[in-house]
PDB file of C-alpha atoms and ligand atoms in Angstrom:
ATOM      1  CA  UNK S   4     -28.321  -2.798  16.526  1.00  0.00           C
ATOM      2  CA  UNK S   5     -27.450  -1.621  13.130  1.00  0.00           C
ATOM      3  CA  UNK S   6     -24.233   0.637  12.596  1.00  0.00           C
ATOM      4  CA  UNK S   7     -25.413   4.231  11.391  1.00  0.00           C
ATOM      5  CA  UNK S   8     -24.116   4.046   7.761  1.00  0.00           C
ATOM      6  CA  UNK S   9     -24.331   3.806   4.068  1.00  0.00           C
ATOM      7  CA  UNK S  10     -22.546   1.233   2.232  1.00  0.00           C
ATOM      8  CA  UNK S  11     -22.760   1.404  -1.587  1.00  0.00           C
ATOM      9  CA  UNK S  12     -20.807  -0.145  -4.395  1.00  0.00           C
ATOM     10  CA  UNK S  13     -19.707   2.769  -7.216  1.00  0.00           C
ATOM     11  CA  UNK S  14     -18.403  -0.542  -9.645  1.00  0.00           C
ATOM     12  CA  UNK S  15     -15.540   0.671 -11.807  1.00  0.00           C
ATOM     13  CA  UNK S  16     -13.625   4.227 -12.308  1.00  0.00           C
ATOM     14  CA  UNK S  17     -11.397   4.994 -15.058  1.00  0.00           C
ATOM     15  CA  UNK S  18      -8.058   4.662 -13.209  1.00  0.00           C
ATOM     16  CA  UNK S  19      -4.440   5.042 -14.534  1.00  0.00           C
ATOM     17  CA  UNK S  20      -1.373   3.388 -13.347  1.00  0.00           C
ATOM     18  CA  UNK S  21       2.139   5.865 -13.525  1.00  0.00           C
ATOM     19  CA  UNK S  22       5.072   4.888 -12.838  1.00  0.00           C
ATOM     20  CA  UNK S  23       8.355   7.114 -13.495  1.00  0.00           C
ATOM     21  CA  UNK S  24       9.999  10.112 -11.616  1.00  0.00           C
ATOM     22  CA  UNK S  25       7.659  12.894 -11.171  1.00  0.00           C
ATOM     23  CA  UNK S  26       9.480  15.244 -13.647  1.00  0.00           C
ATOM     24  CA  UNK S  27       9.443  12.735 -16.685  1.00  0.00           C
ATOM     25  CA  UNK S  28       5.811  12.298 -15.640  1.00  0.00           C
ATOM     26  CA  UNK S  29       5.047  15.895 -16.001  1.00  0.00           C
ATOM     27  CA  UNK S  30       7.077  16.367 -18.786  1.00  0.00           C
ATOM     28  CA  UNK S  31       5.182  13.658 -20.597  1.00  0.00           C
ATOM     29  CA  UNK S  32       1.348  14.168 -18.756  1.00  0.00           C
ATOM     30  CA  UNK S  33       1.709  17.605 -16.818  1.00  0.00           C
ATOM     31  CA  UNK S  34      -0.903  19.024 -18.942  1.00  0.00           C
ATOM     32  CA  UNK S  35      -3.762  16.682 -18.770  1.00  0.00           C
ATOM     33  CA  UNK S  36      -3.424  15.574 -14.876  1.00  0.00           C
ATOM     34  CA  UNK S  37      -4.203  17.892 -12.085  1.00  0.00           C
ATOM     35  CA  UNK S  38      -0.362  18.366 -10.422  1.00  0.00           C
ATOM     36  CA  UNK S  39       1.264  15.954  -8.680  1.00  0.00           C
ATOM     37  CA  UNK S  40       0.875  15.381  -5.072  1.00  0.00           C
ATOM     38  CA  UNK S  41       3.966  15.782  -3.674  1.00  0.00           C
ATOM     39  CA  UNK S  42       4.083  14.242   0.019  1.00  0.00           C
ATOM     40  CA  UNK S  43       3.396  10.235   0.251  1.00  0.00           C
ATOM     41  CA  UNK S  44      -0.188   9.103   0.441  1.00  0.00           C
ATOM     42  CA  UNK S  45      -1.929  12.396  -0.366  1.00  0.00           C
ATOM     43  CA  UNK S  46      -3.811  13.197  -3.260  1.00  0.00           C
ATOM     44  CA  UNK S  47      -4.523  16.585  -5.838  1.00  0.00           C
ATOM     45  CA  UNK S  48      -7.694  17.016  -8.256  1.00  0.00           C
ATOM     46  CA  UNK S  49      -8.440  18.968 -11.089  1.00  0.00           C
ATOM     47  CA  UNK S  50     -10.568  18.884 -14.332  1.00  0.00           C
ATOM     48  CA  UNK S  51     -12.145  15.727 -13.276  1.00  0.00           C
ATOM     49  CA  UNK S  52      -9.077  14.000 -13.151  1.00  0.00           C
ATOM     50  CA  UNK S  53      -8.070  12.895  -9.344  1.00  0.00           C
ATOM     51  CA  UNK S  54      -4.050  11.417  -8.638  1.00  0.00           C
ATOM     52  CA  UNK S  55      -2.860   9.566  -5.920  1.00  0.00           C
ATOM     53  CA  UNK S  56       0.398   8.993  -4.681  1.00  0.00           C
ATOM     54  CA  UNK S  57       0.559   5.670  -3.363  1.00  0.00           C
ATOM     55  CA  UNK S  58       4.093   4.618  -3.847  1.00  0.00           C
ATOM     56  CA  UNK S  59       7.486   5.679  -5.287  1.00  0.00           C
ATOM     57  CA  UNK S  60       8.048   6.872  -8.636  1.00  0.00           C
ATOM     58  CA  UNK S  61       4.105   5.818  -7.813  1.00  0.00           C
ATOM     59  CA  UNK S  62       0.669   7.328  -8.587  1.00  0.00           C
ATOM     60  CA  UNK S  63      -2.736   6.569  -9.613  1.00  0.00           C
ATOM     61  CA  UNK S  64      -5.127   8.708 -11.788  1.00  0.00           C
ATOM     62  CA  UNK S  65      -8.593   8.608 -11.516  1.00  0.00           C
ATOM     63  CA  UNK S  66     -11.185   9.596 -13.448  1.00  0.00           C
ATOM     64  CA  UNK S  67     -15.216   9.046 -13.606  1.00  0.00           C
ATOM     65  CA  UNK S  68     -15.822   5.938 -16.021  1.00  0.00           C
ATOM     66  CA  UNK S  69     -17.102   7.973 -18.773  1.00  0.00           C
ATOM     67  CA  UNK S  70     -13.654  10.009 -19.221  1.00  0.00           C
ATOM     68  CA  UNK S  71     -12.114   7.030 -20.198  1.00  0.00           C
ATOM     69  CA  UNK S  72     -11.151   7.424 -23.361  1.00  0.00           C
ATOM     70  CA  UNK S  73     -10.846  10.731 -23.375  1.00  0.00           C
ATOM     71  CA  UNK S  74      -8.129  10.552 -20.541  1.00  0.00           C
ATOM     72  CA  UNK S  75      -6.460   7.559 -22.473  1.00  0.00           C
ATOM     73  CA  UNK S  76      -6.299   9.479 -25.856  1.00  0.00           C
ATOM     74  CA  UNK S  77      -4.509  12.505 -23.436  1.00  0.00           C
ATOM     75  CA  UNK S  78      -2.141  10.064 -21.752  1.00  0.00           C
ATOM     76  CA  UNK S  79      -1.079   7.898 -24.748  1.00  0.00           C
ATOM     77  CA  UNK S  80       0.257   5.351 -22.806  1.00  0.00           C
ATOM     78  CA  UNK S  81       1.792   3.141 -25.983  1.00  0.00           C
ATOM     79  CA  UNK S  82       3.224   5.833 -26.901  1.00  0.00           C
ATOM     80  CA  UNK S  83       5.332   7.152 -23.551  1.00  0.00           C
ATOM     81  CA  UNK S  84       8.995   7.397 -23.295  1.00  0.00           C
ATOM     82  CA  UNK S  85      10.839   3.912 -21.463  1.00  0.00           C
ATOM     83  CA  UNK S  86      11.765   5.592 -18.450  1.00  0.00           C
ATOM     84  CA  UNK S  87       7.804   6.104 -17.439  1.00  0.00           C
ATOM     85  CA  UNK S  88       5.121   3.640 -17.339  1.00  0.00           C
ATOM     86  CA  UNK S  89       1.536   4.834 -18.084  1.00  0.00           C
ATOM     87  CA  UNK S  90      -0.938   1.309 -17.770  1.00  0.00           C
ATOM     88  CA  UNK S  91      -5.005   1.532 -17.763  1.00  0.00           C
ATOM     89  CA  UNK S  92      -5.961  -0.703 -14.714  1.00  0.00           C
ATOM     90  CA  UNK S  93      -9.311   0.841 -14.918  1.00  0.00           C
ATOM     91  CA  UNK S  94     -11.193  -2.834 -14.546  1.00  0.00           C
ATOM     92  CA  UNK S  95      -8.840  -4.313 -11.712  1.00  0.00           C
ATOM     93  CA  UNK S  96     -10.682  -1.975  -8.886  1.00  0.00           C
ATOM     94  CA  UNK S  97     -14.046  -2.105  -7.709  1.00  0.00           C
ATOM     95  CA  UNK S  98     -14.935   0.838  -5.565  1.00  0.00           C
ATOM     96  CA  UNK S  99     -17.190   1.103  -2.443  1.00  0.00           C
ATOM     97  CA  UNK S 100     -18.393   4.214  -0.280  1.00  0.00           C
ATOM     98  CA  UNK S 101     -18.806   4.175   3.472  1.00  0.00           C
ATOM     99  CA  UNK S 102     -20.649   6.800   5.144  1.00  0.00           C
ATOM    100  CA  UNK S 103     -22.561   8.485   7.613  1.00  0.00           C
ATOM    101  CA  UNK S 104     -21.796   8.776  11.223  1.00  0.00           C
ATOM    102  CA  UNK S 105     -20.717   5.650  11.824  1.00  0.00           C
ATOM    103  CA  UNK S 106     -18.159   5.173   9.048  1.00  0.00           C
ATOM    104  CA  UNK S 107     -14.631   5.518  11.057  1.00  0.00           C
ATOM    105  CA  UNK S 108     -16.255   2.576  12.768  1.00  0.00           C
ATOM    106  CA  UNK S 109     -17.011   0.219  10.516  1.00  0.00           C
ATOM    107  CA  UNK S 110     -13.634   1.030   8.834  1.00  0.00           C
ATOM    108  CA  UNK S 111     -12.400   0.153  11.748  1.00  0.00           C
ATOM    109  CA  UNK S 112     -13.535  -3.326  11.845  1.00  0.00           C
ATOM    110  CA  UNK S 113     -12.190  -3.825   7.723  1.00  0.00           C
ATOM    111  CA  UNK S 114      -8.934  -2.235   8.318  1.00  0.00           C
ATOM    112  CA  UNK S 115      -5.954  -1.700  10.542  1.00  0.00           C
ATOM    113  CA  UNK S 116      -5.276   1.945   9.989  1.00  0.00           C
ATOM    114  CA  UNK S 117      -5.876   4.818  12.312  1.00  0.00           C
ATOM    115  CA  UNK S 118      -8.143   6.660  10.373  1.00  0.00           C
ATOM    116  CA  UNK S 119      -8.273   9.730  12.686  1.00  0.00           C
ATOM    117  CA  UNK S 120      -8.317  12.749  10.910  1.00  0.00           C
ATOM    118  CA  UNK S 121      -5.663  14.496  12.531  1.00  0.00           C
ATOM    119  CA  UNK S 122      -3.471  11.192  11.309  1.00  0.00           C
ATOM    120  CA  UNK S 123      -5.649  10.088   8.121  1.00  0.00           C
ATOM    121  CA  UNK S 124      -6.361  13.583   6.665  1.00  0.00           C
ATOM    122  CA  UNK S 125      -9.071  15.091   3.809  1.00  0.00           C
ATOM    123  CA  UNK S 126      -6.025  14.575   1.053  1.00  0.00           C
ATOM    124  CA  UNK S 127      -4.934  10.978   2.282  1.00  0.00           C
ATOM    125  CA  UNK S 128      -5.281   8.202   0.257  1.00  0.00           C
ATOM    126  CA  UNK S 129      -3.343   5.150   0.564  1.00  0.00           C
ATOM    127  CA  UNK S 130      -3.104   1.356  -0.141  1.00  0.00           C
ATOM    128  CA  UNK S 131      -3.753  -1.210   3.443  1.00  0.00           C
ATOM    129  CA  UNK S 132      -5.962  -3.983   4.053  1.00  0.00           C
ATOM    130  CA  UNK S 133      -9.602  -4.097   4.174  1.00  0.00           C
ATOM    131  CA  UNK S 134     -10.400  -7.449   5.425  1.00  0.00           C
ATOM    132  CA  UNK S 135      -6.773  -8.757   4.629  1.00  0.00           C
ATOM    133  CA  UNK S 136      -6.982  -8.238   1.359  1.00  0.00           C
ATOM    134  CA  UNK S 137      -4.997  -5.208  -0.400  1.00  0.00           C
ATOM    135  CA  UNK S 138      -7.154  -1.829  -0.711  1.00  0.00           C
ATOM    136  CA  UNK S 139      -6.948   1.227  -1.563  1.00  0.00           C
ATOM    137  CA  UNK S 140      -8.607   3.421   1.062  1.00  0.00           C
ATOM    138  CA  UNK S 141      -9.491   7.390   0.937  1.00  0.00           C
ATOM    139  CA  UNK S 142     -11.409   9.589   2.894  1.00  0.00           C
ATOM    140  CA  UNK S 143     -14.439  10.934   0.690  1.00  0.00           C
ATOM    141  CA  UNK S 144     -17.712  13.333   2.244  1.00  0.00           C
ATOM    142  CA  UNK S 145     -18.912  11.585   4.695  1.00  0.00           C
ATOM    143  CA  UNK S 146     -16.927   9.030   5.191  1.00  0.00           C
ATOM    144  CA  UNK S 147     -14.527   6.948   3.794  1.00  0.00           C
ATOM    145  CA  UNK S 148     -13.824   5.284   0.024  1.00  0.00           C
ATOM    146  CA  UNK S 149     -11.776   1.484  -0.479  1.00  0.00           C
ATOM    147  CA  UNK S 150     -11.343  -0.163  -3.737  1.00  0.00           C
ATOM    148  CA  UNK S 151     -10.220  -3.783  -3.846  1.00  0.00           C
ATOM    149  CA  UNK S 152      -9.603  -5.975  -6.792  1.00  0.00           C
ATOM    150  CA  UNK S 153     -12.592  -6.308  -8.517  1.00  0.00           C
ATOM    151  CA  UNK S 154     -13.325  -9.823  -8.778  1.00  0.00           C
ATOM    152  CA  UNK S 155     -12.983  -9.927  -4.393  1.00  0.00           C
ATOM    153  CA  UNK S 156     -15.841  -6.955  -4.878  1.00  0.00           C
ATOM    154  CA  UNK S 157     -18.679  -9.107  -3.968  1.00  0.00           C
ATOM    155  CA  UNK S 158     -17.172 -10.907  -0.951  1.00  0.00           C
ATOM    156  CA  UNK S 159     -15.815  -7.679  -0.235  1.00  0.00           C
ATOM    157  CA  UNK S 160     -19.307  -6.214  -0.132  1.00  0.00           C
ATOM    158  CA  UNK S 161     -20.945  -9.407   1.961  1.00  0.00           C
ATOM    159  CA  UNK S 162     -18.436  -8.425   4.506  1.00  0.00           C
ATOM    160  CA  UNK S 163     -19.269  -5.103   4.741  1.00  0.00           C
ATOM    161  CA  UNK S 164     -22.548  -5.641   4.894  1.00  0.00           C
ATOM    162  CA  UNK S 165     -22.118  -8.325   7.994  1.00  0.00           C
ATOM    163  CA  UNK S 166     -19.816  -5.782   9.421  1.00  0.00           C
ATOM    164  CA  UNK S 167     -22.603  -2.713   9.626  1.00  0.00           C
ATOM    165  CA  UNK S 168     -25.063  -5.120  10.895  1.00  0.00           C
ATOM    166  CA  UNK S 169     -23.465  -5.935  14.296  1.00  0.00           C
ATOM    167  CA  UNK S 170     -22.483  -2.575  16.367  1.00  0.00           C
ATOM    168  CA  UNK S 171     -22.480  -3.560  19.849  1.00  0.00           C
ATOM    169  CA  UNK S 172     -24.856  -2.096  22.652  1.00  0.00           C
TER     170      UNK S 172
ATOM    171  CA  UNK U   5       1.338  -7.429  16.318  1.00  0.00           C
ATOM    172  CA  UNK U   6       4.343  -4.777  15.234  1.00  0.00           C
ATOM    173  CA  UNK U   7       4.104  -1.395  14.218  1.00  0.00           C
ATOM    174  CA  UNK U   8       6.604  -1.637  11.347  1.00  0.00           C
ATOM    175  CA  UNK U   9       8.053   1.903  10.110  1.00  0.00           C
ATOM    176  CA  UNK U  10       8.245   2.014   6.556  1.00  0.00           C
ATOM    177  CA  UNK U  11       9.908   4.763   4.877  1.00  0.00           C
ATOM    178  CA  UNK U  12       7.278   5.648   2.333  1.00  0.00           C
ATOM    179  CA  UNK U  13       4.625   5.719   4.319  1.00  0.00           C
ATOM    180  CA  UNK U  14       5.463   5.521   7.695  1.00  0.00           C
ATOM    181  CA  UNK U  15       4.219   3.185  11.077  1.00  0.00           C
ATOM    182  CA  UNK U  16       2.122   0.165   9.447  1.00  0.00           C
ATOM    183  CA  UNK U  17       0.369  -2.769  11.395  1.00  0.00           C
ATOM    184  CA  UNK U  18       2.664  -5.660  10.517  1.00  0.00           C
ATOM    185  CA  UNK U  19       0.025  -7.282   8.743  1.00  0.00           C
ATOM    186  CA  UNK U  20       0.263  -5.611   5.628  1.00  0.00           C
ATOM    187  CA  UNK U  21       3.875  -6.803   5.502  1.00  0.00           C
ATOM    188  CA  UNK U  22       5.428  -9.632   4.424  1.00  0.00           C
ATOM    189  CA  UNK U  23       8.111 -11.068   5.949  1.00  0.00           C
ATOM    190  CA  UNK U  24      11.150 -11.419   3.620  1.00  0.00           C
ATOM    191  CA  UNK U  25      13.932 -13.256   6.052  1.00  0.00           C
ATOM    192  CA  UNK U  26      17.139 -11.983   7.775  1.00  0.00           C
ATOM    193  CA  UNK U  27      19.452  -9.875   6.243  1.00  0.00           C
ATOM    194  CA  UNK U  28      22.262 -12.792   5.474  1.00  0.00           C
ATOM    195  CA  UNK U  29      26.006 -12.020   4.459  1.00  0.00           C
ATOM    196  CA  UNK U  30      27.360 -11.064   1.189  1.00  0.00           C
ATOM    197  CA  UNK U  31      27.942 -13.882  -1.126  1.00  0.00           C
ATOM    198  CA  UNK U  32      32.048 -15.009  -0.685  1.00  0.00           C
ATOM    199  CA  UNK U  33      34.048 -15.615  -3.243  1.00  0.00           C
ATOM    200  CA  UNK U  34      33.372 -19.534  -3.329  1.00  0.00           C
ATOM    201  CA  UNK U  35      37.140 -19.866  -4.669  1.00  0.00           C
ATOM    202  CA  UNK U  36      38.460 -18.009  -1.732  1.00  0.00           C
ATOM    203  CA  UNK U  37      36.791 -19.240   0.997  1.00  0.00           C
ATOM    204  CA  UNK U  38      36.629 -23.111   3.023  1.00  0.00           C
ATOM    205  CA  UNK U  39      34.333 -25.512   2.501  1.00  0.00           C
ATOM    206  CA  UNK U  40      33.495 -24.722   5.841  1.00  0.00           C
ATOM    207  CA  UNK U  41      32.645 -21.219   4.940  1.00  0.00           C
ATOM    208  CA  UNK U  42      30.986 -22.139   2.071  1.00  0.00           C
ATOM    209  CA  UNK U  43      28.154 -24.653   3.547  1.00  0.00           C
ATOM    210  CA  UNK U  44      27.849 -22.247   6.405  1.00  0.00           C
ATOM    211  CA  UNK U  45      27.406 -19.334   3.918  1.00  0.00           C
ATOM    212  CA  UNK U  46      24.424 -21.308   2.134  1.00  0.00           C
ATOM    213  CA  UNK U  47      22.793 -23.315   4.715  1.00  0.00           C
ATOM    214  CA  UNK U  48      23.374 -21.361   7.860  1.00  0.00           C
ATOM    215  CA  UNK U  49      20.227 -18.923   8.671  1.00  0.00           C
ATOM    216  CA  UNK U  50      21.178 -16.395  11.028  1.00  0.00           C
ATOM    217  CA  UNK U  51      19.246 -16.523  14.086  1.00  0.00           C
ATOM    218  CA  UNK U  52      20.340 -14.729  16.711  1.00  0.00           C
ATOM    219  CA  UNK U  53      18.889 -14.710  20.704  1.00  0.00           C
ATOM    220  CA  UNK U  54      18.897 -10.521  20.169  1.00  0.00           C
ATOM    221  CA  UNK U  55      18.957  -8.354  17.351  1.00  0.00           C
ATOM    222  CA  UNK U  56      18.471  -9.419  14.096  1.00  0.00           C
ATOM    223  CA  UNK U  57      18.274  -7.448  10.715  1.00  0.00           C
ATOM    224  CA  UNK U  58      15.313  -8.500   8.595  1.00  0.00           C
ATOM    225  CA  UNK U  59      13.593  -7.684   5.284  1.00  0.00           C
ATOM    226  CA  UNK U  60      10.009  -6.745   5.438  1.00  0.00           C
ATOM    227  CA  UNK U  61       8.216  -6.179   2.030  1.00  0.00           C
ATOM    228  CA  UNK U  62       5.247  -3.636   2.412  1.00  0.00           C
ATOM    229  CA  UNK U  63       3.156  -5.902   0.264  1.00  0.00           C
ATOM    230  CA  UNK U  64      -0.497  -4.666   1.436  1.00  0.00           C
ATOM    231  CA  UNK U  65       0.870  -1.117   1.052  1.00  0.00           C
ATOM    232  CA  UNK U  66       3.004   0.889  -0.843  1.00  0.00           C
ATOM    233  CA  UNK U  67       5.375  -2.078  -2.302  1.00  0.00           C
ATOM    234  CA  UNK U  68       8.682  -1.002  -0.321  1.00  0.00           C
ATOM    235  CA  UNK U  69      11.688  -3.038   0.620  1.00  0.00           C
ATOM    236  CA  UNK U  70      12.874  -2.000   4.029  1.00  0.00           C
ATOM    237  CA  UNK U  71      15.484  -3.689   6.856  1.00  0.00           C
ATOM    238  CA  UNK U  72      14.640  -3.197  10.845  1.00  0.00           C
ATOM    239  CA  UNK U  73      16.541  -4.620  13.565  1.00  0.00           C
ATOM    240  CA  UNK U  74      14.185  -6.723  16.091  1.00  0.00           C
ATOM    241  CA  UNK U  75      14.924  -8.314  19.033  1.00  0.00           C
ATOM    242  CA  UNK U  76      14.186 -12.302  19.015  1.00  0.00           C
ATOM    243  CA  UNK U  77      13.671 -11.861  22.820  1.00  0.00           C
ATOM    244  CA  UNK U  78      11.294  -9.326  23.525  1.00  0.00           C
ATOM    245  CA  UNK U  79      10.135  -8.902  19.582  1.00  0.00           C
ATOM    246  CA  UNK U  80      10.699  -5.243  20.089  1.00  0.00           C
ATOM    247  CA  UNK U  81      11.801  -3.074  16.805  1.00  0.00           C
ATOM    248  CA  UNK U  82      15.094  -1.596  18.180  1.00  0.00           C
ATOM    249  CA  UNK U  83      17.991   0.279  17.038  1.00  0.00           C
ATOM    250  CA  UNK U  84      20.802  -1.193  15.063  1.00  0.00           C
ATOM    251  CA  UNK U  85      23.169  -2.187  17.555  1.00  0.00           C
ATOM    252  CA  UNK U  86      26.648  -0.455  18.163  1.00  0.00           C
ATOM    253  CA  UNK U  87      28.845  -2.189  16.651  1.00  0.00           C
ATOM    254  CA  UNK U  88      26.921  -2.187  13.635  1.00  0.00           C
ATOM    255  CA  UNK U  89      26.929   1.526  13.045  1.00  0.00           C
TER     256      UNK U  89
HETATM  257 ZN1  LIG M 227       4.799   1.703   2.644  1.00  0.00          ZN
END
């Protein structure tokens, strides 16, 4: 028996990678990102822009493909002071979705988390493993979002697809 | 399989960490000290039957350096011991 889910592969976003305390960041960015999330592995959103906080002095901005540009004329990231570090990583991810009702479980097969909600809430967003291999995983509606590096994205997906094939009965 | 605490982002399976070896001594003075001293200082691996202070690098994770003490005989995480603190 099949697992009850969705799997699909959303390709690239436009994603930014900042580095720097978070008031030379805002000093520099504060006006083009949503603001910045303040506890460890949670996320904000705002004008199409999304940033997670997935390290020290660490975040990630996120945008749809499209915004690209735009977002990379707002940041100017040749042009920041030294003590931040603004870097478009935009093609090292490839994103997938997970859902339906049977998402936690198949997550749960990829990834050693505990993905509960009341531990792995609607803001959280953090790197782990999927499969073994670094990913960054976030809950999304429905279900769950991982990015790996993009050229593991079609083993990635095979093994995804094996794992909603074989729910036990 | 631990459940290593790291101080970003707290309890983590082990296996997004990478081991990064016991926390050794500081580097003597090799004018100061013996010979002695001085091969023990760069060959000798500590490897105690007990506690141990390690380095685990959160490599799957957030990219943190952080020590824990574990216990060679039961592989527990435990506290640093007494005389340490
Ligand atoms: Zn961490």
């Amino acid at each position: 028996m099949r697992y009850d889910v969705t799997l699909q592969r959303c390709g690239l976003s436009a994603v930014f990678d900042l580095k720097g305390a978070a008031d030379a960041l805002r000093n520099w960015a504060g006006d083009m990102l949503p603001p910045l999330p303040d506890h460890p592995n949670t996320r904000t959103g705002g004008g199409g822009v999304e940033l997670y906080h997935i390290g020290r002095k660490h975040w990630l901005a996120r945008a749809p493909l499209a915004q690209e540009e735009v977002l990379e004329a707002q940041l100017k990231p040749d042009a920041c002071p030294a003590e931040i570090s603004i870097v478009r990583v935009s093609d090292t991810l490839s994103f997938f979705r997970i859902t339906g009702p049977d998402a936690s479980q198949v997550m749960a097969i990829a990834c050693p988390l505990d993905l509960h909600e009341t531990v792995f809430g609607a803001d959280a967003v953090t790197y782990s493993e999927l499969f073994g291999l670094k990913a960054l995983v976030l809950r999304c509606e429905g279900g769950f979002e991982c990015a790996v590096e993009q050229s593991f994205g079609d083993m990635v997906e095979d093994y995804l697809t094996l794992s909603c094939r074989q729910k036990p009965v | 399989m631990l459940l290593i605490p790291c101080p970003f982002c707290g309890a983590r399976s082990e296996s997004e960490f990478i081991y990064g070896g016991p926390v050794r001594a500081a580097r003597p003075d090799p004018n100061v000290v013996s010979d002695a001293d001085w091969v023990d200082y760069l060959t000798v691996v500590p490897n105690p039957l007990g506690p141990v202070q390690e380095h685990w690098w959160h490599a799957r994770g957030c990219g943190e350096w952080l020590t824990i003490w574990r216990d060679t005989r039961t592989h527990d995480i435990v506290e640093a011991p007494d005389e340490i603190e």
